[in-house]
Short mmCIF file of C-alpha atoms and ligand atoms in Angstrom, two decimals:
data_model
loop_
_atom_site.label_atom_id
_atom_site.label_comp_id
_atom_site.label_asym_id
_atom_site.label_seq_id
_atom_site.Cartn_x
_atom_site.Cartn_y
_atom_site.Cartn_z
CA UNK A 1 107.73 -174.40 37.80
CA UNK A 2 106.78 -171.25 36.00
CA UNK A 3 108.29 -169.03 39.59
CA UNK A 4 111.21 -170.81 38.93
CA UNK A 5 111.62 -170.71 35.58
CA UNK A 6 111.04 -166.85 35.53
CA UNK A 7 113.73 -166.08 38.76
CA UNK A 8 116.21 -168.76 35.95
CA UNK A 9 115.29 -166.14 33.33
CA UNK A 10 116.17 -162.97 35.91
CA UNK A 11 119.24 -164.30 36.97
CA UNK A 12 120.07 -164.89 33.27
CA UNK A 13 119.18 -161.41 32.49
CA UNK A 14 121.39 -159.96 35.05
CA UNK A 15 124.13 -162.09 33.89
CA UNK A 16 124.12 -161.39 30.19
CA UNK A 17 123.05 -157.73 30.83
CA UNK A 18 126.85 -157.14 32.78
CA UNK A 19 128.23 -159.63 30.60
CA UNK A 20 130.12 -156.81 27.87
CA UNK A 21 131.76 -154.71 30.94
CA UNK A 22 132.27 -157.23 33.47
CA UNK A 23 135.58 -158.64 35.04
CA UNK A 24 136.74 -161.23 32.11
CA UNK A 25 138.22 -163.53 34.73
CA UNK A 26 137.81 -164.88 37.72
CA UNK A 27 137.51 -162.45 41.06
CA UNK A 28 137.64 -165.91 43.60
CA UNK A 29 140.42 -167.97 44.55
CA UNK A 30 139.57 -171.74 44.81
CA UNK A 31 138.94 -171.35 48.81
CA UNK A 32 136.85 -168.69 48.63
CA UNK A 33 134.96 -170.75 45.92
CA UNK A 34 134.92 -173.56 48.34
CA UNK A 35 133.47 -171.22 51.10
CA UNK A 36 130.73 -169.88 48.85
CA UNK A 37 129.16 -173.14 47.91
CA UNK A 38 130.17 -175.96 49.98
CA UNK A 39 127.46 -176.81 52.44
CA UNK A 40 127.12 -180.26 54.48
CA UNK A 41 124.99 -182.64 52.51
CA UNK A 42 121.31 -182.00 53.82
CA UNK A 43 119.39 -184.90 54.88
CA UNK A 44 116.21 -183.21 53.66
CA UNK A 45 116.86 -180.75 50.90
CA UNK A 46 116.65 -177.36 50.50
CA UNK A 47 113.86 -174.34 48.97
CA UNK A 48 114.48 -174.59 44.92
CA UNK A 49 114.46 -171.27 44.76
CA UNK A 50 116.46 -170.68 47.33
CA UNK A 51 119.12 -172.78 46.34
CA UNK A 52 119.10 -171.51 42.61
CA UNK A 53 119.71 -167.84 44.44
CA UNK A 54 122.59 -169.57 46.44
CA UNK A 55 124.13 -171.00 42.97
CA UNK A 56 124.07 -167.97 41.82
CA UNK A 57 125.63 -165.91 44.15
CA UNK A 58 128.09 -168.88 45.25
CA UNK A 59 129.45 -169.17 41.49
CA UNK A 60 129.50 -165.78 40.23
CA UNK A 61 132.81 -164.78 41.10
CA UNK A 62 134.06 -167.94 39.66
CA UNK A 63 132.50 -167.59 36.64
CA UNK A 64 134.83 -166.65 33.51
CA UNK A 65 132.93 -164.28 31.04
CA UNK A 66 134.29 -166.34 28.33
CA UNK A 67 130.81 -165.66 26.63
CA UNK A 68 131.51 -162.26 26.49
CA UNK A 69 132.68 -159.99 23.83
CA UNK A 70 136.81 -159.68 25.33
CA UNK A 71 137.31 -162.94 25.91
CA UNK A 72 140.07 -164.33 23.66
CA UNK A 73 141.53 -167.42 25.57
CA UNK A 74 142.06 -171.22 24.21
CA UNK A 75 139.39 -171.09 21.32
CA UNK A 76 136.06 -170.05 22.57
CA UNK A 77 133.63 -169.15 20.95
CA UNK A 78 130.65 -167.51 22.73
CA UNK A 79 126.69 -167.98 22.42
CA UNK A 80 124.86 -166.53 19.62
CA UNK A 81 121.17 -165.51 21.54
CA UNK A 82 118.97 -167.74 19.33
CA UNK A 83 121.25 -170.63 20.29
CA UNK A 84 121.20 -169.52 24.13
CA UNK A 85 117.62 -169.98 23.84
CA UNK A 86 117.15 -173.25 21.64
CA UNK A 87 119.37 -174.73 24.66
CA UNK A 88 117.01 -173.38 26.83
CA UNK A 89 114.13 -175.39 25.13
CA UNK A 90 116.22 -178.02 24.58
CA UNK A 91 116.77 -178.55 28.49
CA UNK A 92 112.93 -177.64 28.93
CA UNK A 93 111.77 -179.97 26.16
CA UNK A 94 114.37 -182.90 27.78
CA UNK A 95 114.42 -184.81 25.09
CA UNK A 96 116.14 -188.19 24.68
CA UNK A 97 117.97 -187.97 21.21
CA UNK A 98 119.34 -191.33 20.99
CA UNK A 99 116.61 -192.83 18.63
CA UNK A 100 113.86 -191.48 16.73
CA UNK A 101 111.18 -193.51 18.67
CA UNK A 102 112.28 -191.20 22.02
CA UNK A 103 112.64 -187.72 20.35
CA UNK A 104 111.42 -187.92 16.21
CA UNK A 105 111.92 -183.98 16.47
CA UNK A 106 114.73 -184.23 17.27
CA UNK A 107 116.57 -186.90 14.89
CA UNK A 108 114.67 -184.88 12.27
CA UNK A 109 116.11 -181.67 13.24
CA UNK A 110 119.64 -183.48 13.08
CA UNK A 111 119.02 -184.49 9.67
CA UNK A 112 118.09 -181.09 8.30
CA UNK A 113 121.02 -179.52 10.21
CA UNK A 114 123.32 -182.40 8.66
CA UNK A 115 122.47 -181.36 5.22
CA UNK A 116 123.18 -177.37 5.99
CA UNK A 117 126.10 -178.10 7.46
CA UNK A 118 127.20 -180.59 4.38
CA UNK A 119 126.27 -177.63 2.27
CA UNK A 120 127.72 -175.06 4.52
CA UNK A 121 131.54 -177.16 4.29
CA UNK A 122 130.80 -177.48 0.96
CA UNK A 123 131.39 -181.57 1.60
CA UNK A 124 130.36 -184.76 0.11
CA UNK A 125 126.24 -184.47 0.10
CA UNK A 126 126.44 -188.16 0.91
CA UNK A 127 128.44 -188.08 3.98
CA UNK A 128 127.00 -189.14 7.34
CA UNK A 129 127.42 -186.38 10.29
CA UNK A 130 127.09 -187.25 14.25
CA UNK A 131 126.50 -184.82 16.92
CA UNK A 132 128.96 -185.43 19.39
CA UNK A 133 129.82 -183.46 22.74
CA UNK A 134 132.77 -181.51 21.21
CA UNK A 135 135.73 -182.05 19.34
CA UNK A 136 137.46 -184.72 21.21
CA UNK A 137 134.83 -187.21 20.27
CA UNK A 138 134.42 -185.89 16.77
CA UNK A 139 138.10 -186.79 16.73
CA UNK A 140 137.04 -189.90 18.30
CA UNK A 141 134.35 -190.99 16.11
CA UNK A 142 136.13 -190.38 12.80
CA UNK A 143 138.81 -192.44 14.29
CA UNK A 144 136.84 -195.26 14.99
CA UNK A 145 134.95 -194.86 11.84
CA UNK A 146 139.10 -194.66 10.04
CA UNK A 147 139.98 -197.45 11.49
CA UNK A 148 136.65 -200.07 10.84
CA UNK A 149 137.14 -198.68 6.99
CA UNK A 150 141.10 -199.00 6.98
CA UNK A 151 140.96 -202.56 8.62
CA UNK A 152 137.78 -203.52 6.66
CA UNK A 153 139.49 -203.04 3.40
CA UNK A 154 142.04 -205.82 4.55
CA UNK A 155 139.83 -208.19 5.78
CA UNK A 156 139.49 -207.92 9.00
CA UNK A 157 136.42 -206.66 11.13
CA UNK A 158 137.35 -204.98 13.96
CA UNK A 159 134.12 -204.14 15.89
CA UNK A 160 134.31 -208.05 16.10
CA UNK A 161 137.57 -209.66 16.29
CA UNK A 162 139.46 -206.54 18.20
CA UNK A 163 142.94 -205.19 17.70
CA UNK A 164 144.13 -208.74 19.25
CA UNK A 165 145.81 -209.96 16.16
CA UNK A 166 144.54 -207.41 13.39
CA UNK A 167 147.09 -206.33 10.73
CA UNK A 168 149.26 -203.38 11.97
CA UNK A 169 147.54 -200.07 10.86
CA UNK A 170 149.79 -197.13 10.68
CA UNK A 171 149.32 -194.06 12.23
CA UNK A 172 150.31 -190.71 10.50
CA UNK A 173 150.09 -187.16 12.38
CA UNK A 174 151.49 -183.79 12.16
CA UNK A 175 154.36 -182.75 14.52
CA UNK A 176 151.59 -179.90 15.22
CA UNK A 177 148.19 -182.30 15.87
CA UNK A 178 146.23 -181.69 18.66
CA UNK A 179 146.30 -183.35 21.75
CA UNK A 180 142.77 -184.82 21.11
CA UNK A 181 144.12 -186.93 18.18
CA UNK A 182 146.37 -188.70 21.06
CA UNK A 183 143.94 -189.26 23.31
CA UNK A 184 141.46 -190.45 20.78
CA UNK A 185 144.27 -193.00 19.40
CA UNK A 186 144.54 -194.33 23.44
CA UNK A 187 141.07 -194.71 23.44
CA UNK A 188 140.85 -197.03 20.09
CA UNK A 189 143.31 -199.30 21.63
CA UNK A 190 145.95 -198.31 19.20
CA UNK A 191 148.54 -196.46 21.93
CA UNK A 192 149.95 -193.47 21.26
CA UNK A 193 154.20 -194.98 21.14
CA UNK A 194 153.48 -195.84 17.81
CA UNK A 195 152.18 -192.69 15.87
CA UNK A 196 154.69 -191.73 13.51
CA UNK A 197 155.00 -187.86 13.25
CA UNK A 198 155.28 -185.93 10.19
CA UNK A 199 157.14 -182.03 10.41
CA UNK A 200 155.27 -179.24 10.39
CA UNK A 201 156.74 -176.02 8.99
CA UNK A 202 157.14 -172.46 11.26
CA UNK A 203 153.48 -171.80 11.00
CA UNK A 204 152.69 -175.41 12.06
CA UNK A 205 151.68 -177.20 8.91
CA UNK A 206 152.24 -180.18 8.03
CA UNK A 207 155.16 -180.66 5.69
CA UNK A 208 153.42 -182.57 2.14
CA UNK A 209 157.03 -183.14 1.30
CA UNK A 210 158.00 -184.54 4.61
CA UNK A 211 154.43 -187.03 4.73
CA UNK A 212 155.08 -188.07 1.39
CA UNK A 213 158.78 -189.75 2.20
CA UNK A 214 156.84 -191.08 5.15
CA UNK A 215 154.13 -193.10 3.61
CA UNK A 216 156.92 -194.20 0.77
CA UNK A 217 158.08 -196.28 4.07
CA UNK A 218 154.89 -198.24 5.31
CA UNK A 219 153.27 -200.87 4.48
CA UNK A 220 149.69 -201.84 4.83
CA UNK A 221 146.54 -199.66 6.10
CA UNK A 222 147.29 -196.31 6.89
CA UNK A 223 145.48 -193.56 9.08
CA UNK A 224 146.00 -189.93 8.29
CA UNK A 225 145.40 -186.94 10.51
CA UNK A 226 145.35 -183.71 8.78
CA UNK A 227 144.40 -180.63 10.77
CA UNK A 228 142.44 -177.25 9.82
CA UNK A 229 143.38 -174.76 12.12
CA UNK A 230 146.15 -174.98 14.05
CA UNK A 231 144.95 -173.99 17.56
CA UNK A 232 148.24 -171.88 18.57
CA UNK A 233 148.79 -170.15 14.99
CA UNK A 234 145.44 -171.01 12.95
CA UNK A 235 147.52 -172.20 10.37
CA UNK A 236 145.37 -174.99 7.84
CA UNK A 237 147.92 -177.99 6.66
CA UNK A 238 148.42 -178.62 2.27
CA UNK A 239 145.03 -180.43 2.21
CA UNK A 240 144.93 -180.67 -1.58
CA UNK A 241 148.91 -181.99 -1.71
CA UNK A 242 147.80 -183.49 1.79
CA UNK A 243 144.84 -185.32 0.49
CA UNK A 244 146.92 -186.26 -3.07
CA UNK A 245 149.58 -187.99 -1.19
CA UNK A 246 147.34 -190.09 0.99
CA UNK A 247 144.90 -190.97 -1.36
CA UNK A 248 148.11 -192.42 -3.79
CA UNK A 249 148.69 -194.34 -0.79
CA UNK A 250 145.19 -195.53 -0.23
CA UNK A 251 145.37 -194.19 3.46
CA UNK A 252 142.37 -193.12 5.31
CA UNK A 253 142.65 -189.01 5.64
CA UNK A 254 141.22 -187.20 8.25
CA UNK A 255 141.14 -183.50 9.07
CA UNK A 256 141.10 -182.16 12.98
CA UNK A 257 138.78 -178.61 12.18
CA UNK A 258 137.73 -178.38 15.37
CA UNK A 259 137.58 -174.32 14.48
CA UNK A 260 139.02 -174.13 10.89
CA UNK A 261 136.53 -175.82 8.78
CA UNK A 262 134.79 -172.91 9.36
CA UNK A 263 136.69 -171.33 7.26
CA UNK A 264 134.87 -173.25 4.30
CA UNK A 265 132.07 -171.51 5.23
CA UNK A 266 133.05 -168.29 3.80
CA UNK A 267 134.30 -167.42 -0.05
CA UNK A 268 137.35 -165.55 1.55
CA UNK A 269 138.87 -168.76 2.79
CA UNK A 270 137.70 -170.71 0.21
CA UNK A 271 141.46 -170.88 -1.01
CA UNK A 272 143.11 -171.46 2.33
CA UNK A 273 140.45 -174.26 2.88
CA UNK A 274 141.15 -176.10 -0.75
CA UNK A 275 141.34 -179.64 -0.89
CA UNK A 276 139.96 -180.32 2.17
CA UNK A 277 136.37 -182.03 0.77
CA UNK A 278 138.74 -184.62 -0.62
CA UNK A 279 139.58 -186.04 3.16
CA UNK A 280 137.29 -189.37 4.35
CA UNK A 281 136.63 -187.80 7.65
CA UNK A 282 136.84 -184.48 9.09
CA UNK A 283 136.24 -183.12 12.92
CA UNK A 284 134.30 -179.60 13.92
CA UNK A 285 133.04 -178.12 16.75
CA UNK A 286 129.96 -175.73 17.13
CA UNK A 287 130.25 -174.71 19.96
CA UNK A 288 133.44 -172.70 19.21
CA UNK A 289 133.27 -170.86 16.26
CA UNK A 290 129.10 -171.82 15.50
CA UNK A 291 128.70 -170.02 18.64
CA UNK A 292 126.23 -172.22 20.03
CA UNK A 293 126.42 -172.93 23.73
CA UNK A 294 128.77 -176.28 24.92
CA UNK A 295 128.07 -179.06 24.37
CA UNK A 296 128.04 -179.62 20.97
CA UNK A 297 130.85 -180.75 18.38
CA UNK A 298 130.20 -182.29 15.04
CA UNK A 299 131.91 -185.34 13.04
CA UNK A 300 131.65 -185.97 9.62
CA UNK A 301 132.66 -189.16 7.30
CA UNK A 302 132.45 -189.42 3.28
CA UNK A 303 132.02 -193.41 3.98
CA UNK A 304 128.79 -193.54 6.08
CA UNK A 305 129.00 -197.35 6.25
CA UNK A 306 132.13 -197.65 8.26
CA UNK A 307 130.91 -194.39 10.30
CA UNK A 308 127.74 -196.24 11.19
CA UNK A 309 129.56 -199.54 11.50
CA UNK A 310 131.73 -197.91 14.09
CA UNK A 311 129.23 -196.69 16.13
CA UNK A 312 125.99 -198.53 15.62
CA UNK A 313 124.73 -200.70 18.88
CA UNK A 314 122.96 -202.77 16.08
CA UNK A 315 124.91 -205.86 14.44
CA UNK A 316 126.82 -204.19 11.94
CA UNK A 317 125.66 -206.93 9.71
CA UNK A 318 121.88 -205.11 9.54
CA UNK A 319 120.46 -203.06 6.96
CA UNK A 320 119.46 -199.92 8.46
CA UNK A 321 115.92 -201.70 9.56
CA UNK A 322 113.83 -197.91 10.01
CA UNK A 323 113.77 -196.50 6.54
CA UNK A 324 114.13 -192.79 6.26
CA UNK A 325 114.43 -192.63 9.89
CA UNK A 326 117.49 -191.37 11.52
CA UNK A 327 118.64 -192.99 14.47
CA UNK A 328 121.13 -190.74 16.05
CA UNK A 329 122.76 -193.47 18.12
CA UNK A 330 123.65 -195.05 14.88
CA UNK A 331 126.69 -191.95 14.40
CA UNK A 332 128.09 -191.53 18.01
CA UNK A 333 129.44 -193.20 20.98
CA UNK A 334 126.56 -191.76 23.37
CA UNK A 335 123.25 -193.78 23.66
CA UNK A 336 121.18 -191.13 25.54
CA UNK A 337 122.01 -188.28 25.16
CA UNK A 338 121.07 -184.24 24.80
CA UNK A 339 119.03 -182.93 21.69
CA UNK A 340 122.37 -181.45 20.52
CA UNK A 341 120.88 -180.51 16.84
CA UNK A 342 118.04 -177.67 18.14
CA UNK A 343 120.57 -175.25 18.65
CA UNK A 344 122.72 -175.83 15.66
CA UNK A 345 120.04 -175.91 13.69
CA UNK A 346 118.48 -172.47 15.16
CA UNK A 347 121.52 -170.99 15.04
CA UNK A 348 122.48 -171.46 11.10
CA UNK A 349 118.85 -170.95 10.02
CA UNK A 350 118.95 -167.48 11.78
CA UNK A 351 122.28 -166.80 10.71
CA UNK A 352 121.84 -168.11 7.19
CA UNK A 353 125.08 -168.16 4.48
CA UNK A 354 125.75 -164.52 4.81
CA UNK A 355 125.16 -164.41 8.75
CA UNK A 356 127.91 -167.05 8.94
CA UNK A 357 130.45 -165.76 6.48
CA UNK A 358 130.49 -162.58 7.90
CA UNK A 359 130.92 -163.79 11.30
CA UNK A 360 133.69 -165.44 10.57
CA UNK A 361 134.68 -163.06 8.30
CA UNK A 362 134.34 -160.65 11.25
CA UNK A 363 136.49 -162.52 13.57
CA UNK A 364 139.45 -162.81 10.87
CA UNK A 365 139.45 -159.04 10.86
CA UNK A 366 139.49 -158.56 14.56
CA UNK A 367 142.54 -161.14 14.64
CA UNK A 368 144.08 -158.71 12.15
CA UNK A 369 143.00 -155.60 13.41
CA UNK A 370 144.96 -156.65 16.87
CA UNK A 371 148.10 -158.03 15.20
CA UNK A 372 148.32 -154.17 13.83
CA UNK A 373 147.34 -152.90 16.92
CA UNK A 374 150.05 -154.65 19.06
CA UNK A 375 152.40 -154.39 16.03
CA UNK A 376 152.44 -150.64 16.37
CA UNK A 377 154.30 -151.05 19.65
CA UNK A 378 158.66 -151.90 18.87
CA UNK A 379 158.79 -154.34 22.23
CA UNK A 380 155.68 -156.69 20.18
CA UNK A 381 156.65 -159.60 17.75
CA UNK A 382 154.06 -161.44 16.01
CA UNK A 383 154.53 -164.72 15.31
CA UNK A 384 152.55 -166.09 13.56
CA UNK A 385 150.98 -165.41 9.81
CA UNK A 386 147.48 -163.98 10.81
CA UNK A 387 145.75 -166.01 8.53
CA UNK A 388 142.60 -166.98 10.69
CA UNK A 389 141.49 -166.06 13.81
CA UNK A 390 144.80 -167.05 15.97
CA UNK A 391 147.54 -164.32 16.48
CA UNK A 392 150.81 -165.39 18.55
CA UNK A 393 152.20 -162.37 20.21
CA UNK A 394 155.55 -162.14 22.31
CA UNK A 395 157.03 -159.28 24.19
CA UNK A 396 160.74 -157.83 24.03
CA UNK A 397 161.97 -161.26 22.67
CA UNK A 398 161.57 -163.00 26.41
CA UNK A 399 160.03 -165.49 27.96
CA UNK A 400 160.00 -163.72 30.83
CA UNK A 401 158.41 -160.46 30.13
CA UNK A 402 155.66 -162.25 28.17
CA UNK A 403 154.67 -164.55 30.95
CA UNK A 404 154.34 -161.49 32.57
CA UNK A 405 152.30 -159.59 30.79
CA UNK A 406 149.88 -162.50 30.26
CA UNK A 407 149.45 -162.54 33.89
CA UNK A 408 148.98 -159.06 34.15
CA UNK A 409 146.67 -158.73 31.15
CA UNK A 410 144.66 -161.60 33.53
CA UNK A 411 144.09 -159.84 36.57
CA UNK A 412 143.60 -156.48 34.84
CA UNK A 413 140.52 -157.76 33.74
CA UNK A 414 139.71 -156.01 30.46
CA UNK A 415 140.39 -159.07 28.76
CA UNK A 416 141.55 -162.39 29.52
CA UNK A 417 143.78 -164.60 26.87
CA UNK A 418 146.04 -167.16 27.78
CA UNK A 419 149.90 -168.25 27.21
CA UNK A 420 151.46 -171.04 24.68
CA UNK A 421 154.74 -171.99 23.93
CA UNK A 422 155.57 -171.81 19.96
CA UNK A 423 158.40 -172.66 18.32
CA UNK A 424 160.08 -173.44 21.91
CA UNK A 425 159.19 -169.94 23.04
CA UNK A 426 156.60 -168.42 25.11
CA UNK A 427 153.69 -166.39 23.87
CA UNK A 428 150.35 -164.59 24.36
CA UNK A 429 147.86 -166.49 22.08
CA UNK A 430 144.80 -164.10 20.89
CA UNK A 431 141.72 -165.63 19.49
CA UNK A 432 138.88 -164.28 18.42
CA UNK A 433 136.40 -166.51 18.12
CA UNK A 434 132.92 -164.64 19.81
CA UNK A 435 129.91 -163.46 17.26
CA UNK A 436 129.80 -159.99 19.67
CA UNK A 437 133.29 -159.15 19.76
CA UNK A 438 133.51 -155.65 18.04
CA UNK A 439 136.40 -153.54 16.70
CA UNK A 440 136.01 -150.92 19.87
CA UNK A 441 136.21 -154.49 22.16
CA UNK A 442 139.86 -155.30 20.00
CA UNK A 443 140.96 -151.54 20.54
CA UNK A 444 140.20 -151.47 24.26
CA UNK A 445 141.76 -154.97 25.02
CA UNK A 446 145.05 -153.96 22.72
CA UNK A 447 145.17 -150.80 24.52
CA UNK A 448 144.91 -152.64 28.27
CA UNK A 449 147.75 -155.47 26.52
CA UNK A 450 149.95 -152.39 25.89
CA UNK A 451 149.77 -150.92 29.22
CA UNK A 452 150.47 -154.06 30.47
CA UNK A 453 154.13 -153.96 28.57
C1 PLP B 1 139.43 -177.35 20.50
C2 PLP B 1 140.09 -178.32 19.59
C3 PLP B 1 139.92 -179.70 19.77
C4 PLP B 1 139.14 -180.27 20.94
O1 PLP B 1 137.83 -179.86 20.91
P1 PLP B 1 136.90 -179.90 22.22
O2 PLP B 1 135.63 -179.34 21.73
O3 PLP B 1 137.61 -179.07 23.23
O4 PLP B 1 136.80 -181.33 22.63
C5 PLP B 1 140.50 -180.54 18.86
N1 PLP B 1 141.24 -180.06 17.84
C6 PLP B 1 141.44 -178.75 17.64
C7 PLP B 1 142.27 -178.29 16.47
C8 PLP B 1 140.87 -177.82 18.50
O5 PLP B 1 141.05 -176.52 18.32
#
């Protein structure tokens, strides 16, 4: 064990030791991945370490340094070291965190690391938090948790009766929601035809105005999704005129943060953030902006009983039955699952309230410091208010020169970041989302974007 264990840690060492200058993207096409690692299935097995020296070698040009520092694609968000290594242990330890009879560590851990992050969002003390495997089923489980409480309040229990019949619950999102919120609607039963969309304004916000003639319309329980952090422009919807509205209406509000609700961990963005602790249920990941490795996204809901009536195996008619004891189970979908909490918790305890304010303090700057960058340059538009990590850049007003120089910027290799389409229109999407990601990184990746032009 300990052989291979120390040839893991070597291989791990190499890895993160090329990790600032390598090749941001991939250097293999899919056949030559194919050729690398595809063997015939042995009838006998294989030398561990040999095969953990194959891996290695087989993957390596198909791995993405999207831990790295000059990585800005999607929203990714690297691996602080302390949480590389609690995911180590985590793995080594192998616990089962589905009840606190299989891992009390770790459904201990998970209810320390709820209240930090409670205090952290500055949220209702009281709220319940689950440790889900990213965003998607944070969006998921608030969903589920929105629509026991919605239903609920009209008599009718869905966990037992079903949608079969139940009173028509209306479904509110922003023009600009994420996909996530679709797919988490398909998976509750409740289809995605009927979700009635509210405008969102040029930066992607939801338009108060625009929900508030809505919900005048509808009768009956309604779901609202609210998002913080637009993933194209990082734009944060009116929570407070957001949260007003809904609450007149006696809707359910929830808020898609997957990255923003970081922002409510730092007094800069206290403003941008406002209003948001008075939504029922809000969405996060960690391993984005936390910078803790994947898997590991976090929901969040003010009304613990419908969260845990949601998601509970038990009868929902119990008492919880073990006390002070947490049983995670009770606040996801998962039964078994990984000891998601270690590395969360290791990483905020080493960061602390300053560590994580200025890391996402640091980020905002970087997005800003390459919107002036690029800006500097008369063929680059930016299109988006830099207001969080997310800038929106397009090149000599055409679709087709950007497209190109995203590609370009790709297999330069400097950097990698990806393409959207905004406001009908393609566009380079920056963010800058990794704890190691310096100034120098921003002013060698805008410099490699410009030659690119
Ligand atoms: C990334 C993201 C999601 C999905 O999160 P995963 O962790 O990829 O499942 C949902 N909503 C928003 C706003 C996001 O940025």
């Amino acid at each position: 064990m300990r052989t291979l264990l120390d040839l893991a840690r070597d291989h791990a060492g190499d890895f993160l030791g090329q990790l600032p200058d390598r090749h941001v993207g991939a250097r293999a096409t899919r056949d030559e991945l194919v050729a690398a690692l595809k063997v015939p299935l042995s009838d006998d097995g294989e030398e561990p370490a040999g095969v953990l020296d194959a891996l290695v070698r087989g993957a390596d040009r198909g791995l993405i340094a999207c831990a790295g520092p000059r990585y800005f694609g999607f929203v990714i968000g690297g691996s602080l070291p302390v949480a590389l290594a609690a995911d180590w242990l985590t793995s080594t330890w192998d616990q089962n965190a589905g009840i606190y009879a299989t891992s009390p560590a770790a459904s201990v851990v998970e209810d320390v690391a709820r209240e930090w992050l409670l205090e952290l969002f500055d949220l209702p003390r009281s709220a319940s938090v689950g440790f889900v495997t990213g965003g998607q089923m944070a969006n998921f489980t608030a969903l589920a948790a929105a629509r026991h409480g919605v239903l609920r309040r009209v008599g009718w229990n869905v966990e037992e009766d079903g949608l079969t019949g139940a009173p028509p619950v209306h479904l509110v999102v922003s023009a600009a929601s994420h996909i996530t919120i679709h797919s988490s609607m398909r998976m509750l039963g409740f289809g995605t035809r009927s979700l009635r969309k509210v405008d969102a304004d040029d930066q992607g916000r939801m338009r108060a105005d625009s929900l508030r003639e809505l919900l005048a319309t509808l009768d009956g329980p309604v779901i609202v999704c609210a998002q913080a952090g637009n993933v194209n422009s990082g734009a944060v919807d009116p929570l407070r005129a957001i949260a007003m509205i809904a609450h007149e209406r006696n809707a359910w509000l929830h808020v898609d943060g997957a990255f923003g609700l970081w922002g409510r961990a730092t007094p800069s963005k206290r403003s941008l953030l406002e209003g948001c602790e008075w939504a029922d249920s809000w969405a996060n990941d960690a391993h984005k902006w936390l910078n803790v490795p994947y898997d590991s996204g976090i929901v969040i809901v003010r009304d613990s009983a419908s969260h845990r009536a949601a998601m509970t195996v038990s009868a929902e008619y119990l008492e919880q039955t073990s006390g002070a004891e947490r049983d995670n189970f009770d606040w996801v979908p998962e039964f078994s699952r990984r000891a998601r909490g270690f590395a969360i918790y290791a990483a905020i305890r080493t960061l602390g309230r300053r560590g994580i304010a200025a890391m996402i303090d640091g980020c905002c700057e970087r997005a800003l410091q390459f919107a002036e960058l690029l800006a500097r340059d008369p063929r680059v538009a930016i299109l988006n208010d830099v207001v969080l990590n997310q800038v929106l850049v397009r090149f000599g007003d055409s679709d087709e020169l950007t497209r190109d120089v995203i590609s370009r910027v790709q297999k330069e290799g400097t950097c990698w970041l990806a393409g959207t389409t905004w406001q009908r229109k393609a566009a380079m999407r920056i963010s800058v989302s990794n704890w190691s990601t310096t100034a120098e990184d921003v002013e060698k990746s805008a410099a490699a974007i410009l030659r690119c032009i």
